[in-house]
Short mmCIF file of C-alpha atoms in Angstrom, two decimals:
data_model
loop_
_atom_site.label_atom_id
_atom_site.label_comp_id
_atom_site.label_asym_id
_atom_site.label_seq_id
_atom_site.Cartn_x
_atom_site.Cartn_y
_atom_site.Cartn_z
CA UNK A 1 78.68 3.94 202.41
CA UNK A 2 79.51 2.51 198.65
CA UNK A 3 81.97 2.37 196.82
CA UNK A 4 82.42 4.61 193.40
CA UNK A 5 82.46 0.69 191.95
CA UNK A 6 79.21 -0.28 193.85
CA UNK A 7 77.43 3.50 192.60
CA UNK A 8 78.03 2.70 188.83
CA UNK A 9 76.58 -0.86 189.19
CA UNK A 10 73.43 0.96 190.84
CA UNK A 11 73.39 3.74 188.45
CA UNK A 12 72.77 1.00 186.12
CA UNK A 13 70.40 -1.05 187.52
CA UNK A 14 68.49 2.10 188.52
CA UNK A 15 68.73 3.36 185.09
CA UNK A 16 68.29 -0.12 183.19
CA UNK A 17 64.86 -0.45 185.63
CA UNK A 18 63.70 2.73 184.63
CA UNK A 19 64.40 2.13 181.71
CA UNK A 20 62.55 -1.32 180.93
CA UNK A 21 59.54 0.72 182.64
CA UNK A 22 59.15 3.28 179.71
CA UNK A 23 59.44 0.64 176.96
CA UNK A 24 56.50 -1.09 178.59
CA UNK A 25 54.26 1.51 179.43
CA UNK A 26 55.25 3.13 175.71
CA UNK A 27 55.59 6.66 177.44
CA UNK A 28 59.09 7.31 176.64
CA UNK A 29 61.96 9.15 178.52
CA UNK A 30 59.28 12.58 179.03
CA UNK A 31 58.47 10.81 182.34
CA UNK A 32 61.23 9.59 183.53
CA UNK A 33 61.86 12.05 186.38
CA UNK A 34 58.11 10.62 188.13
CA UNK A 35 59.56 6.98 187.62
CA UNK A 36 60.42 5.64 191.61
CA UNK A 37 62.62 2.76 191.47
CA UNK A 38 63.60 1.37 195.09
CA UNK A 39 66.97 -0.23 194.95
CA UNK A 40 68.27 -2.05 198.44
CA UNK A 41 71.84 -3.67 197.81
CA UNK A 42 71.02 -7.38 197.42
CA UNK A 43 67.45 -6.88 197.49
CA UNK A 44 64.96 -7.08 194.73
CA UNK A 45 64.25 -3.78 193.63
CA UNK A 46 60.87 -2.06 193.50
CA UNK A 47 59.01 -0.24 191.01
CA UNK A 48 56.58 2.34 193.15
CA UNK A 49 54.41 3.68 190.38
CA UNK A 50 50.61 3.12 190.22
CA UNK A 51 49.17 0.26 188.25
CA UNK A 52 50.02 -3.49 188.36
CA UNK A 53 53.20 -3.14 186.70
CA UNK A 54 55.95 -5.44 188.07
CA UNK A 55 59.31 -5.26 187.72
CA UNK A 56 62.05 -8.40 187.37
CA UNK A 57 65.93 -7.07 187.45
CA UNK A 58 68.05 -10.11 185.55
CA UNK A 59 71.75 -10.39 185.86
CA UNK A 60 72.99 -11.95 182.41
CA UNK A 61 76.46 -12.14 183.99
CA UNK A 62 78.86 -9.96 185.94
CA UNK A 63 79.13 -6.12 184.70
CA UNK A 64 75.52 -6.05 183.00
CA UNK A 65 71.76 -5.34 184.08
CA UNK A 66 68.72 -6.54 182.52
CA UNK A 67 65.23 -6.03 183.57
CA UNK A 68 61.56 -6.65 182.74
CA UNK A 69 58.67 -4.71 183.48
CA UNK A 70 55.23 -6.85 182.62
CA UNK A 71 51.48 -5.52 183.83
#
């Protein structure tokens, strides 16, 4: 069980993730329903896609996600 606090901050790195996905593949937001992000709290998430993309969440500082998605 979260909190509403600790479901934003997931939200975002679960949308953030997906997000750095589409950028590097160049597919745009058509396909971002078939995008599978695993997020664990404190745990490195996972991007479960095919291909050798890898995925890198950053945290700039407290209240913002980054992340990088390289093949």
């Amino acid at each position: 069980l979260v909190s509403s606090e600790e479901q934003k901050q997931m939200f975002f790195r679960y949308w953030t993730c997906k997000e750095a996905y589409v950028k590097a593949t160049g597919d745009g937001l058509v396909k971002l329903e078939e995008i599978k992000i695993s997020l664990t709290k404190n745990q490195p998430s996972r991007l479960l896609v095919s291909g050798d993309w890898n995925l890198r969440e950053l945290t700039p500082t407290d209240n913002f996600a980054a992340a990088v998605v390289v093949a």
